[in-house]
Backbone as a printed PyTorch tensor [residue, N CA C, xyz], in Angstrom:
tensor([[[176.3000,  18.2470,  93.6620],
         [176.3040,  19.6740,  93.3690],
         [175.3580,  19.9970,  92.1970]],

        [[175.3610,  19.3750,  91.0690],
         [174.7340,  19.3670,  90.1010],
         [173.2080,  19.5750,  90.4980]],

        [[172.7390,  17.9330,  90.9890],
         [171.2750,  18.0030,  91.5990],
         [170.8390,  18.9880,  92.5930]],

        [[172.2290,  19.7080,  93.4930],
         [171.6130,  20.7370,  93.7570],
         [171.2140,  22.0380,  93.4530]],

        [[172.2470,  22.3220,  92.1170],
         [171.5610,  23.3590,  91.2380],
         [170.4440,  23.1390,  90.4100]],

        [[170.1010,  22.0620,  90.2170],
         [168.7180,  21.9340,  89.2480],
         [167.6570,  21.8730,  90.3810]],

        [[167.6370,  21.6910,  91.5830],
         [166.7950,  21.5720,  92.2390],
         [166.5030,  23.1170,  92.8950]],

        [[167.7660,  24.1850,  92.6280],
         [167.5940,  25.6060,  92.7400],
         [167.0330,  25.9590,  91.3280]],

        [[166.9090,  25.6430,  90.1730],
         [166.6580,  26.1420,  89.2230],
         [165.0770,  25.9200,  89.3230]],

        [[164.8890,  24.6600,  89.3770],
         [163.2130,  24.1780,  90.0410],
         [162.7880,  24.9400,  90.2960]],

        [[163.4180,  25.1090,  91.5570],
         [162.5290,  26.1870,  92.9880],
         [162.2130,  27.6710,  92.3440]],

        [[163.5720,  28.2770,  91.6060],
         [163.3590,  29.5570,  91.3720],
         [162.0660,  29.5560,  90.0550]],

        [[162.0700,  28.6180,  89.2770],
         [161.0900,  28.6270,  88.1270],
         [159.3080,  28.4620,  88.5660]],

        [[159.8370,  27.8190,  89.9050],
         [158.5140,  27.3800,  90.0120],
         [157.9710,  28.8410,  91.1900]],

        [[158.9230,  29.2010,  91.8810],
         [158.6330,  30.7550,  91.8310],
         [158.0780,  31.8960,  91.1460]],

        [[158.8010,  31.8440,  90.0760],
         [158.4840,  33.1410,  89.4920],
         [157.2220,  32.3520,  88.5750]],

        [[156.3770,  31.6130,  88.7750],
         [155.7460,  31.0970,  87.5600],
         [154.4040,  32.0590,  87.6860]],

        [[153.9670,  32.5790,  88.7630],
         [152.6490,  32.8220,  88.5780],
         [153.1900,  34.7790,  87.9860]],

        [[154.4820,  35.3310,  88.1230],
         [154.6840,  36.1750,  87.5120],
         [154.8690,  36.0630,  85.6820]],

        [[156.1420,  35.1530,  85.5550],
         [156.0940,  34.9770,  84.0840],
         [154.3510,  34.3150,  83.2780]],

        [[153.6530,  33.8570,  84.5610],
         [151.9180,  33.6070,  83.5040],
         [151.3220,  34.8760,  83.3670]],

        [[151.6900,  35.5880,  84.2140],
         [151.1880,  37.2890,  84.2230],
         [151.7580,  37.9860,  83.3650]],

        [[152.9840,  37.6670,  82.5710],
         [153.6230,  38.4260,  81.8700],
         [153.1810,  38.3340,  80.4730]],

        [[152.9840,  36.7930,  80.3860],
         [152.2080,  36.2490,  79.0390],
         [151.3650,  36.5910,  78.8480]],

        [[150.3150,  36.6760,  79.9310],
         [148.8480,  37.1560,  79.8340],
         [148.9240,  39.0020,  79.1620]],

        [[149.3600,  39.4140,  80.1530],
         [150.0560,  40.4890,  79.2930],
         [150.2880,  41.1410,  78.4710]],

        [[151.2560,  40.1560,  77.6560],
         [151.6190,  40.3150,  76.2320],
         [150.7780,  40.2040,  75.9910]],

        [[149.7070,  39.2150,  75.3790],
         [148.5490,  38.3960,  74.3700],
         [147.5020,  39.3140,  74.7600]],

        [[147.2680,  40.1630,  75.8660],
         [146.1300,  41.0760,  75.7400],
         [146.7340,  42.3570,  75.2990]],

        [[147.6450,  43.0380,  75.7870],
         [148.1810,  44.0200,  74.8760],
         [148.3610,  43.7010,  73.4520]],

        [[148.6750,  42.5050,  73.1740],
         [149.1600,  42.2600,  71.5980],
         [147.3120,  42.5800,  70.7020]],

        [[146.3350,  42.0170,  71.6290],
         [144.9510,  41.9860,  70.8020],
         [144.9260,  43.3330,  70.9780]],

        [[144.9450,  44.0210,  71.8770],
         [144.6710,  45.0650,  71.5790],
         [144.7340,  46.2200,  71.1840]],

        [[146.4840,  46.0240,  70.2570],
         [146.9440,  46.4070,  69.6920],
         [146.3080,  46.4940,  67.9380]],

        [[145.9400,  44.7000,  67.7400],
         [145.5120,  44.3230,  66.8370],
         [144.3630,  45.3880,  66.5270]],

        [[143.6820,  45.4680,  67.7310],
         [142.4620,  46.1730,  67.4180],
         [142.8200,  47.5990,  67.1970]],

        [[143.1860,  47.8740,  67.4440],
         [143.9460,  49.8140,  67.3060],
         [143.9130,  49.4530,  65.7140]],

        [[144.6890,  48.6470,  65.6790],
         [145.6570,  48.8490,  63.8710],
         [144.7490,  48.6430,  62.8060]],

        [[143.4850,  47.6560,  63.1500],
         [142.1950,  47.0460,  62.8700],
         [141.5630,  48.8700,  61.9740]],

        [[141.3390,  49.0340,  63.3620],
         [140.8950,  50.5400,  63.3550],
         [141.2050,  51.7780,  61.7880]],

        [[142.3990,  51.8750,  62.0440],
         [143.4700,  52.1720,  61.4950],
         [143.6810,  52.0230,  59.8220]],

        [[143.3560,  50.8690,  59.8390],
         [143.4980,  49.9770,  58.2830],
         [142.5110,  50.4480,  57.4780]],

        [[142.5690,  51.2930,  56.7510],
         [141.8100,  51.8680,  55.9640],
         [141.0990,  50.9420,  54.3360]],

        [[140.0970,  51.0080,  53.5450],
         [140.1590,  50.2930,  52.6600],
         [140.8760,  51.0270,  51.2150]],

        [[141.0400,  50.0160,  51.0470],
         [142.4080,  49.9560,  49.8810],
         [141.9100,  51.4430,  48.5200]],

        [[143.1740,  51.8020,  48.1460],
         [142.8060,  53.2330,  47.2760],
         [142.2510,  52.4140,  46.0570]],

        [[140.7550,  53.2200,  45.6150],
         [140.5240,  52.2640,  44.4840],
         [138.9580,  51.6350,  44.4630]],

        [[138.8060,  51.3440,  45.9780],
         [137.6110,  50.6520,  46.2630],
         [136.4370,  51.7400,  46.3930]],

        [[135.7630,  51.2220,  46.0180],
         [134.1750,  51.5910,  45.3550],
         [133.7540,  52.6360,  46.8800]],

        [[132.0790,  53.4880,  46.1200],
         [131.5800,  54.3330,  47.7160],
         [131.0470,  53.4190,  48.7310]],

        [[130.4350,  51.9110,  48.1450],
         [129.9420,  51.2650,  48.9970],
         [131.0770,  50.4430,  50.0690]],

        [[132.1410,  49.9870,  49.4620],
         [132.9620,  49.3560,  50.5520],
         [133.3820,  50.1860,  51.4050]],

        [[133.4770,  51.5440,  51.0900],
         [134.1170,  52.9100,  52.2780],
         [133.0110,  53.0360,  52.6100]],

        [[131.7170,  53.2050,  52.8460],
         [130.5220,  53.5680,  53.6270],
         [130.4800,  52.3230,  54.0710]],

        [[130.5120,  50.8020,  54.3430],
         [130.5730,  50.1500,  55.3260],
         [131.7180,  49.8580,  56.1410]],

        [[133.2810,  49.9180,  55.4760],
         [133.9200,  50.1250,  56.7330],
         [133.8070,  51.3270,  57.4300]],

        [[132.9820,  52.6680,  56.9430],
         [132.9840,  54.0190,  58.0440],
         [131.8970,  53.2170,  59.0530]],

        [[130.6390,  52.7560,  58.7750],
         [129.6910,  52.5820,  59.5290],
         [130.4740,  51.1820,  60.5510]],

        [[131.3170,  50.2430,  60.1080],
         [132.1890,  49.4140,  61.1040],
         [132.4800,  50.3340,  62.0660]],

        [[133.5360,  51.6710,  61.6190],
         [134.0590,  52.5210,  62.5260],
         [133.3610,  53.4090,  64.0400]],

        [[132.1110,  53.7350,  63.3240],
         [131.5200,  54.0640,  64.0160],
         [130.4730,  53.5060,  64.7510]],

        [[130.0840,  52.1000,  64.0730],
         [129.8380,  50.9020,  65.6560],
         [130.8250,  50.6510,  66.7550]],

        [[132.0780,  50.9520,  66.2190],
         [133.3410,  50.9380,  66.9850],
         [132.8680,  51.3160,  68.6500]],

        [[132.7450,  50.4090,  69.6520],
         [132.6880,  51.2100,  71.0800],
         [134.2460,  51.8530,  71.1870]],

        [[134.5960,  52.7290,  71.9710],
         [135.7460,  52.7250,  73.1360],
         [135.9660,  52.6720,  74.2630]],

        [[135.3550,  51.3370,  74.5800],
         [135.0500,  51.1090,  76.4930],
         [136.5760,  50.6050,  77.4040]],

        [[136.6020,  50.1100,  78.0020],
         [137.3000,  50.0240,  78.9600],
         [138.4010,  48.7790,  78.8800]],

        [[137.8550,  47.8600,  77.9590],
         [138.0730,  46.8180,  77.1580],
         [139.7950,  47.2130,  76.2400]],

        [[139.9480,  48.6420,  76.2170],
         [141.2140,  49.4400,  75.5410],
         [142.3940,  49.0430,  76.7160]],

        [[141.6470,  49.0030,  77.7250],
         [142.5040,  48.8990,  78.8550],
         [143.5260,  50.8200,  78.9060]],

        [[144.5070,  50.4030,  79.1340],
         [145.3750,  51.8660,  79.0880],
         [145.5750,  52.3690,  77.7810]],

        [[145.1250,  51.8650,  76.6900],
         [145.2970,  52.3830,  75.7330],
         [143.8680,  53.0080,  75.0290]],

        [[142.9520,  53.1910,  75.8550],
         [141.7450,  53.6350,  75.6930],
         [141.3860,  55.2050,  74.5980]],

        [[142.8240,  55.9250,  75.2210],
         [143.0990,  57.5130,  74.6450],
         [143.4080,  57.0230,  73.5690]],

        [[144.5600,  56.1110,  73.0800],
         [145.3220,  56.1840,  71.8930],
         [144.1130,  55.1410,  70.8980]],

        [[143.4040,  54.5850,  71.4300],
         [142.5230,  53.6190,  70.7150],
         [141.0220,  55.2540,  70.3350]],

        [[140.7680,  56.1190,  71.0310],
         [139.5810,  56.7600,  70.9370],
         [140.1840,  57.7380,  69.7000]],

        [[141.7430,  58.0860,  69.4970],
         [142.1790,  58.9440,  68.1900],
         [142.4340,  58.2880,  67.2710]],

        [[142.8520,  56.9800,  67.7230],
         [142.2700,  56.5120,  65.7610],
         [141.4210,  56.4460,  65.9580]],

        [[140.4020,  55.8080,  66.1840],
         [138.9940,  55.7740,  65.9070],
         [138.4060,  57.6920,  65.1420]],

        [[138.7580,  58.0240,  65.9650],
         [138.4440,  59.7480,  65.5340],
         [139.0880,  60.2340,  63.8160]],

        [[140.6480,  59.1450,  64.1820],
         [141.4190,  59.6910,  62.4840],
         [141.0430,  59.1320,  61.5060]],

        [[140.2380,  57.8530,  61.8420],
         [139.9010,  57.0400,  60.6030],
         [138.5680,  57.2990,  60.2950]],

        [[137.8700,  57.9710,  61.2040],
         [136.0710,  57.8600,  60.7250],
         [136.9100,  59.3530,  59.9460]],

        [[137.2840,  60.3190,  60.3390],
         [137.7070,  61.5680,  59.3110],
         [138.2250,  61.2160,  58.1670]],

        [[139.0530,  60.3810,  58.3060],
         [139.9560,  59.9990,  57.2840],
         [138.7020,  59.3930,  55.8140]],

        [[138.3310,  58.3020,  56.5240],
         [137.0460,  57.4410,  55.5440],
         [136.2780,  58.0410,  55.0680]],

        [[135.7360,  59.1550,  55.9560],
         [134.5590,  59.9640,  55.8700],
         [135.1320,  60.7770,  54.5460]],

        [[136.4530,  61.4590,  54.3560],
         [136.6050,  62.2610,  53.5750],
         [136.8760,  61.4270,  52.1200]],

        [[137.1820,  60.0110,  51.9970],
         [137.1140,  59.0700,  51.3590],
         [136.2540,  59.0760,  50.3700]],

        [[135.0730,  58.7070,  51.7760],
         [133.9740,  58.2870,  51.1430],
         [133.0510,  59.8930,  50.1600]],

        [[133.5690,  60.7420,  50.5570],
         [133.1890,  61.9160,  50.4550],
         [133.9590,  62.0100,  48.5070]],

        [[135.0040,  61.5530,  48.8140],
         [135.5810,  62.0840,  46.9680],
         [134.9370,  61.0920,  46.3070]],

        [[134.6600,  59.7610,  46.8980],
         [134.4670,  58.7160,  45.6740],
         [133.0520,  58.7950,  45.5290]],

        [[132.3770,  59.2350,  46.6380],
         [130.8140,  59.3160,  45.8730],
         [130.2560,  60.4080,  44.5400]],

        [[131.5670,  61.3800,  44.9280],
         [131.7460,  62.3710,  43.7630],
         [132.0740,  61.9440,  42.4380]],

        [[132.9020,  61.1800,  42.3310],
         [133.6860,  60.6720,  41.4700],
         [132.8220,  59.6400,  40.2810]],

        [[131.8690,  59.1400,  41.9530],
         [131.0550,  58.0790,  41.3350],
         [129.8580,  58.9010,  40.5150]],

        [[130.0010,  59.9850,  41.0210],
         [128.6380,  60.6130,  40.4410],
         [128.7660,  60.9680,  39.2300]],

        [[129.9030,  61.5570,  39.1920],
         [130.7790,  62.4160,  38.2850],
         [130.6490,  61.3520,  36.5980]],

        [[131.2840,  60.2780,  36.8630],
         [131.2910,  59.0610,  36.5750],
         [129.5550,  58.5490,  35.7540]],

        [[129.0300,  58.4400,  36.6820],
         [127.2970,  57.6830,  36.4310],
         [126.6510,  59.2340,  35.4880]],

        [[126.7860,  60.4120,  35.5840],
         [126.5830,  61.0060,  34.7760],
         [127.1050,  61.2560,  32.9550]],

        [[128.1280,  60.9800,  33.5210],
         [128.7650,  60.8050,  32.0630],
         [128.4950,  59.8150,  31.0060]],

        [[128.2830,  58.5990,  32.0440],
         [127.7290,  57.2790,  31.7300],
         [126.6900,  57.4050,  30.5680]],

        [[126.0340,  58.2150,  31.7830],
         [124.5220,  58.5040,  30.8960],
         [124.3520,  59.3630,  29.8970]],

        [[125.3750,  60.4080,  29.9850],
         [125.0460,  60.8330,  29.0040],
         [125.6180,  59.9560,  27.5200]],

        [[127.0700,  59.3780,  27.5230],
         [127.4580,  58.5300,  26.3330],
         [126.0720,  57.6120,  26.3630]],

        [[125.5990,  56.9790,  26.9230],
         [124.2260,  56.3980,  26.8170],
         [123.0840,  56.8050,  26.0240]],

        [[123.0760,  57.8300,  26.2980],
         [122.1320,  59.0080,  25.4330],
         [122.4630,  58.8660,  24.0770]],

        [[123.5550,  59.0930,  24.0230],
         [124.2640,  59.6960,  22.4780],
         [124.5220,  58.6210,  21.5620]],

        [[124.4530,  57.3970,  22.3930],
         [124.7440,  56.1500,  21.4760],
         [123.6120,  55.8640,  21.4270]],

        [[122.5970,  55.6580,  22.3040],
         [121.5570,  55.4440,  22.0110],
         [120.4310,  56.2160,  20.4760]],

        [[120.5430,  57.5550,  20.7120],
         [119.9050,  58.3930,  18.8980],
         [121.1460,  58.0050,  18.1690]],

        [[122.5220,  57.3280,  18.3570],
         [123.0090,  57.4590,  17.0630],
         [122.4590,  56.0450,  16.4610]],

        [[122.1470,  55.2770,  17.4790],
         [121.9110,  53.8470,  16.9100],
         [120.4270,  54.2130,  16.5330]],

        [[119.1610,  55.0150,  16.8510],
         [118.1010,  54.9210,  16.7000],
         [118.3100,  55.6440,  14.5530]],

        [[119.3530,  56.5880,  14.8940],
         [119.5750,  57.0300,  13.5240],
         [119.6350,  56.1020,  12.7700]],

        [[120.6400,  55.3530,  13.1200],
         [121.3650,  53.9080,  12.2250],
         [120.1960,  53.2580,  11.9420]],

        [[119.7600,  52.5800,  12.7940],
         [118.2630,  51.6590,  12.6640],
         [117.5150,  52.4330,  11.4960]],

        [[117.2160,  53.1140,  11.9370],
         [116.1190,  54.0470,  10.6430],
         [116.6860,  53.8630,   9.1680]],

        [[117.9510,  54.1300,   9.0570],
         [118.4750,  54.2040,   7.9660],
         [118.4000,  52.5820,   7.4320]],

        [[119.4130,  51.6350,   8.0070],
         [119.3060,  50.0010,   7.6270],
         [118.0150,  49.4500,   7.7740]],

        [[117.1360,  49.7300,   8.5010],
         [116.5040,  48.4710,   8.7080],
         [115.7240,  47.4790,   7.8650]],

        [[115.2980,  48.3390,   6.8050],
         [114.8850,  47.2080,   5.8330],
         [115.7970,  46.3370,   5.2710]],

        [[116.8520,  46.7690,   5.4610],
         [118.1530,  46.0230,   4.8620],
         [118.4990,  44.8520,   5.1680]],

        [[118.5650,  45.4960,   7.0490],
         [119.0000,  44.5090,   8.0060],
         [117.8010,  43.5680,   7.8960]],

        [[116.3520,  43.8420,   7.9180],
         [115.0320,  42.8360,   8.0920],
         [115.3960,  41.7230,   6.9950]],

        [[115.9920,  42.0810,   5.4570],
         [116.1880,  41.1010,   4.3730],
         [117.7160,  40.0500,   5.0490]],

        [[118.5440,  40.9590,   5.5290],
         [119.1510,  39.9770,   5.6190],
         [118.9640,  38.9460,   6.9750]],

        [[118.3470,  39.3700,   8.0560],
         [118.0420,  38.6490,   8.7550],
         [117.5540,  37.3230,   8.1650]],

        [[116.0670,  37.9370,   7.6110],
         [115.2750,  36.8520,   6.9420],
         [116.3220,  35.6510,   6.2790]],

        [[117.0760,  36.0070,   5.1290],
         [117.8010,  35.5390,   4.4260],
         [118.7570,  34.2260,   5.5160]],

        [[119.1060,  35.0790,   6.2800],
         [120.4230,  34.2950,   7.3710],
         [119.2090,  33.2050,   8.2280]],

        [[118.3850,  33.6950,   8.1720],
         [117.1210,  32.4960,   9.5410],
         [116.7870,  31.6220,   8.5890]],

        [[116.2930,  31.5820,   7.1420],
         [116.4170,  30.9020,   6.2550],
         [117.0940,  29.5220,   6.2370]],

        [[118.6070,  30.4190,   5.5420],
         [119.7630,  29.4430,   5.4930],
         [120.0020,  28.8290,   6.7740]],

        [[119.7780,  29.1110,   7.6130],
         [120.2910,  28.5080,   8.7760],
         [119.0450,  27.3390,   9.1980]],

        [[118.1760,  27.7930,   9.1400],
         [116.9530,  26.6310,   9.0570],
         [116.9060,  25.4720,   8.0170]],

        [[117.3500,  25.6760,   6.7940],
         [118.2190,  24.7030,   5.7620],
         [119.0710,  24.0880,   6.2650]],

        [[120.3960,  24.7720,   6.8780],
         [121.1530,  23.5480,   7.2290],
         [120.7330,  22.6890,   8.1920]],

        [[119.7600,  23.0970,   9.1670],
         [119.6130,  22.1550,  10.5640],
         [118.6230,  21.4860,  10.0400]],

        [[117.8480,  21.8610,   9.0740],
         [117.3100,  20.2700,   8.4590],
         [117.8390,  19.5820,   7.7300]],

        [[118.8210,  20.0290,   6.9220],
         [119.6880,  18.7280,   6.1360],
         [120.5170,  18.0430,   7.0840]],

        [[120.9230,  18.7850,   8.3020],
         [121.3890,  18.2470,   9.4630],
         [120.7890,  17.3660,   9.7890]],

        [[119.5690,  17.6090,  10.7400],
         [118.6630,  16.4230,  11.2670],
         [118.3920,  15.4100,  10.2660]],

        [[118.2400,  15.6420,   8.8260],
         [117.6300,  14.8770,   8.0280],
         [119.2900,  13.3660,   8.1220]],

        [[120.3200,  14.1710,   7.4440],
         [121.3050,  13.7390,   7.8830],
         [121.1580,  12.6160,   9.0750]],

        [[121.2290,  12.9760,  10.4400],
         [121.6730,  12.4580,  11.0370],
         [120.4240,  11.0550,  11.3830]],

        [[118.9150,  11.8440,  10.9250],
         [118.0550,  10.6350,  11.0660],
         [118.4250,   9.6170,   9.9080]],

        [[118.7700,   9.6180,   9.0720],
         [119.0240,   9.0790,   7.8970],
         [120.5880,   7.8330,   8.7260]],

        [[121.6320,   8.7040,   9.1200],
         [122.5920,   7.9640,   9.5740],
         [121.9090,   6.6330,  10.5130]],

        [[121.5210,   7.6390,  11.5090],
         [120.8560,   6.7370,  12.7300],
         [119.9280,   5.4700,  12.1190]],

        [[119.3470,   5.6540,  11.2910],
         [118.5050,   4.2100,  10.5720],
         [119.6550,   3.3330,  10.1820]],

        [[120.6400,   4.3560,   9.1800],
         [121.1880,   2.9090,   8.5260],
         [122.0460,   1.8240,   9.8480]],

        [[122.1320,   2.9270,  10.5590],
         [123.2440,   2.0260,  12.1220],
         [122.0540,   1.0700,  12.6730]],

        [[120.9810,   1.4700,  12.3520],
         [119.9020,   0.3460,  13.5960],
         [119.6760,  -0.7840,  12.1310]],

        [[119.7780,  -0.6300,  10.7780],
         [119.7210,  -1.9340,  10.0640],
         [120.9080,  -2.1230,  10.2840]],

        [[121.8240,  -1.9110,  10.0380],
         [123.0710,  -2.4770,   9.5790],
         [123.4350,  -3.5850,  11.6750]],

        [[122.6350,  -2.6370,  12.5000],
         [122.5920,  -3.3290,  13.8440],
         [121.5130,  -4.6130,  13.8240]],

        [[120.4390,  -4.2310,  13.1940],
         [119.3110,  -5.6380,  13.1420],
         [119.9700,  -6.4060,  12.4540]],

        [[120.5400,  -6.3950,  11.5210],
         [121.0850,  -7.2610,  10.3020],
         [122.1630,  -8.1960,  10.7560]],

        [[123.0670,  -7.2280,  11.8950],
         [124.0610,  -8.2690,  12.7950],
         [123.8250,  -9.1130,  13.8690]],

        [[122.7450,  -8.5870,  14.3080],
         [122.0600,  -9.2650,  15.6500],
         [121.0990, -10.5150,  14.9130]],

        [[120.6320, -10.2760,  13.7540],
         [119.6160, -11.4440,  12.8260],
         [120.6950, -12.2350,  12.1110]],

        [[122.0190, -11.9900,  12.0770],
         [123.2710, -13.0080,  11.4350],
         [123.3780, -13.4540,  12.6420]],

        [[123.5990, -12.8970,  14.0070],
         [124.8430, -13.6520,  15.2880],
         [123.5630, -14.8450,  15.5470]],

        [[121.9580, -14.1410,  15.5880],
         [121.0650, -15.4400,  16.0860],
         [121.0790, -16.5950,  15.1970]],

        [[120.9070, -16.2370,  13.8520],
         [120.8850, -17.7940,  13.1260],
         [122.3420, -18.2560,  13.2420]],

        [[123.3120, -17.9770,  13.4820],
         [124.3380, -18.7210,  13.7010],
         [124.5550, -19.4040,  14.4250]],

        [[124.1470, -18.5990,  16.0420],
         [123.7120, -19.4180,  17.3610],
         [122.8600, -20.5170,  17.1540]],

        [[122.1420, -20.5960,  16.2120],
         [120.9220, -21.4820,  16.3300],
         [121.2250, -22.2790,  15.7150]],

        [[122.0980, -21.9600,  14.2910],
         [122.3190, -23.5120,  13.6950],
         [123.6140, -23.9150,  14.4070]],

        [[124.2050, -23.2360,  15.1640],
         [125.3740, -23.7580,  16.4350],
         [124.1520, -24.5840,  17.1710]],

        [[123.5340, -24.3630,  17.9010],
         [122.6310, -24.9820,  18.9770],
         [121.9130, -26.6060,  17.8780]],

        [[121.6620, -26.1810,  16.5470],
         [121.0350, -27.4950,  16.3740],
         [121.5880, -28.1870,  15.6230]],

        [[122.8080, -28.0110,  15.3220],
         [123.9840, -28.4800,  15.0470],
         [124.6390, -29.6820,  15.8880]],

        [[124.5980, -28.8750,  17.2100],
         [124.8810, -30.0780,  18.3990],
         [124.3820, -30.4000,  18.9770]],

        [[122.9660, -29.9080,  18.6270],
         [121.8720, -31.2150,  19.2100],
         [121.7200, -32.7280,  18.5410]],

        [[121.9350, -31.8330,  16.8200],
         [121.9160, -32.9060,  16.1590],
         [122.9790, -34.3240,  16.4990]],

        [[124.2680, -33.2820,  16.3700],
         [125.5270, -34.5050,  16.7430],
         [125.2890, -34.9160,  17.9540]],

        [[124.5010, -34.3220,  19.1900],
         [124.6020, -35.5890,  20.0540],
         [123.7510, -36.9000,  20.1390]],

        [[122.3610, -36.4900,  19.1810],
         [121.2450, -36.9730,  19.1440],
         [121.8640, -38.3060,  17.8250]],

        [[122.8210, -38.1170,  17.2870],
         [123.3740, -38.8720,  16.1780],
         [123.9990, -39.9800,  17.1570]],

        [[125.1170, -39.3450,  18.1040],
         [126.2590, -39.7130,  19.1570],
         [124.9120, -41.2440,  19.9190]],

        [[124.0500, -40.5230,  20.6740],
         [123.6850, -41.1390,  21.3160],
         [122.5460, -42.3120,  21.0020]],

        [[122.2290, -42.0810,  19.4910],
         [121.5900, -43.5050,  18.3590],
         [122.4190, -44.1950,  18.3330]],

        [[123.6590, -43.8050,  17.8030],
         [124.9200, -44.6280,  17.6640],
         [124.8960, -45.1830,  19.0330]],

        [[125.1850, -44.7260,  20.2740],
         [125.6890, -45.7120,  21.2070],
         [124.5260, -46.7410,  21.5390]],

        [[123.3520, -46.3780,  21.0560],
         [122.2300, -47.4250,  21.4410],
         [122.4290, -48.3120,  20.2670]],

        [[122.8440, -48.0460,  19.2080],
         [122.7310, -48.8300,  18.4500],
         [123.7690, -50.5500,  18.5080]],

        [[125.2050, -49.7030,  19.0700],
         [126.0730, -50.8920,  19.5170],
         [125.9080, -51.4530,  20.8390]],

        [[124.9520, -50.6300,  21.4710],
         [124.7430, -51.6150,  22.8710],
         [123.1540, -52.5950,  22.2970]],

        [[122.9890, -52.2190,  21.3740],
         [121.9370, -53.9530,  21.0690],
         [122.4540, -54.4940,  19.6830]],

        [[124.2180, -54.1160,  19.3120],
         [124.8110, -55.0310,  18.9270],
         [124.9490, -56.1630,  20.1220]],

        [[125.2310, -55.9280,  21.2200],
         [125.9260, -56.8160,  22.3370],
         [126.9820, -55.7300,  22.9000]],

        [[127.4460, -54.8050,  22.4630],
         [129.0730, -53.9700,  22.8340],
         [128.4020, -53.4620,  24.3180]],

        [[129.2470, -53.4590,  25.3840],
         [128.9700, -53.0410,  26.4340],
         [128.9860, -51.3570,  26.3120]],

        [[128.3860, -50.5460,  27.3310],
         [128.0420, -48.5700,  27.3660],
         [129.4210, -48.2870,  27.4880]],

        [[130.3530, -48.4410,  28.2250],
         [131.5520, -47.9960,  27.6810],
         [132.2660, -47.9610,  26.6660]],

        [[132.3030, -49.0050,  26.2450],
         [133.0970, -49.1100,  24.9200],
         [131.7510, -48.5850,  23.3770]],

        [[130.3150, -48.8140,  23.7290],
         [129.9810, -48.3480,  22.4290],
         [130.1600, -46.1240,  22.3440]],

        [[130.0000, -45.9620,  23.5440],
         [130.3740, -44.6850,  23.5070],
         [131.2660, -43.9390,  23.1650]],

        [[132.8520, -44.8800,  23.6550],
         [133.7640, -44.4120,  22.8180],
         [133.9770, -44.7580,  21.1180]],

        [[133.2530, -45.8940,  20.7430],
         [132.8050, -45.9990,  19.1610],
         [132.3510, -44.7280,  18.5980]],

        [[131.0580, -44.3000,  19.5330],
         [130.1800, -43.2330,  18.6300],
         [131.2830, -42.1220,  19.1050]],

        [[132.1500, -41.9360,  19.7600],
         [132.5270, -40.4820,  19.6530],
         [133.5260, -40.2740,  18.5800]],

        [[134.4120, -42.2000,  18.3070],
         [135.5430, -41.7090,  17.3510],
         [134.5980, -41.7970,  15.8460]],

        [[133.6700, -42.2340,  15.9540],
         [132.8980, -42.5290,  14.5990],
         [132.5220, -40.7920,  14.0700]],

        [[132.2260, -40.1920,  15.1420],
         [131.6670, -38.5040,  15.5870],
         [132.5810, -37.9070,  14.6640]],

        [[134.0940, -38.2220,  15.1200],
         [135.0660, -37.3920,  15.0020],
         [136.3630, -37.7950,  13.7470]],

        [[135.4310, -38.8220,  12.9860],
         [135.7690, -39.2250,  11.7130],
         [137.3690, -40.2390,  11.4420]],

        [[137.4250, -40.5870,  13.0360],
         [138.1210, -41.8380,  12.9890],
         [137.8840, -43.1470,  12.3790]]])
């Protein structure tokens, strides 16, 4: 009984399948093209500049409304219509605003500008001494600086020759040190092998003789 209801459940699924793929299909194209309506729709944020609203209007109005809307072609062609109005009137306050704005700009521009040309007139010999004065001092310290630091840098390269000219003669009287002792070692063992002492035994002579046995 069992296997014969799963084998009805089969049948009916595998029935309705080319409807429920139609249903999906469906959804996922209504759902995009929903997306795209709302796309439409989505205005740029309160705040943003004349140039970001004059390119999403000009997005808007590359906008086709072809056939591609499917049944929602009407409701896709009035936003399109509410948002180029909508943007358009957007773009319409903030270029004002901006203008409004860039004029004012200019004029505080203006006004700071003769008050500083005033100022200047009045200091500037002042300001020229103390400049001078400050490029001065400041040229003083970066040579007692450099002088400084060339001065450091020498004593580190003697105080570096001076260690590298101690580690070599040390090495060297290490090196002829034990040239010497072997050159001692190995008189000595010639010397007891023309006593008669056989190379084994005079060798171990010269090494305890070496090593102050």
């Amino acid at each position: 009984r069992k296997m014969l209801r799963a084998a009805l459940d089969d049948l009916r699924d595998e029935v309705r399948k080319p409807l429920t793929d139609w249903e999906n299909a469906e959804s996922e194209r209504k759902g995009k093209i929903e997306a795209r309506i709302e796309a439409m729709q989505r205005l740029p944020e309160v705040g943003s500049d004349a140039a970001a609203i004059g390119k999403h209007l000009k997005r808007l109005e590359a906008t086709e409304i072809d056939e591609s809307f499917g049944e929602y072609t009407a409701e896709a062609a009035i936003a399109r219509t509410h948002a180029i109005r909508e943007c358009q009137s957007r773009l319409d306050a903030q270029v004002k605003i901006e203008n409004d704005l860039r004029e004012l700009e200019q004029l505080r521009i203006k006004q700071a500008e003769q008050a500083q040309k005033d100022h200047e007139k009045e200091i500037a010999e002042h300001a020229a001494y103390i400049a001078t004065q400050k490029v001065e001092q400041e040229t003083k310290i970066k040579l007692d600086e450099a002088n400084a630091i060339i001065a450091e840098q020498k004593e580190k390269e003697r105080l570096e020759k001076e260690k590298k000219e101690k580690t070599e003669a040390e090495e060297n009287a290490r090196i002829a040190d034990a040239e010497y002792r072997q050159r001692v070692i190995e008189e000595t063992i010639q010397s007891f092998i023309d006593y008669g002492f056989d190379e084994g035994h005079s060798e171990q002579l010269a090494i305890d003789i070496e090593a102050g046995q």
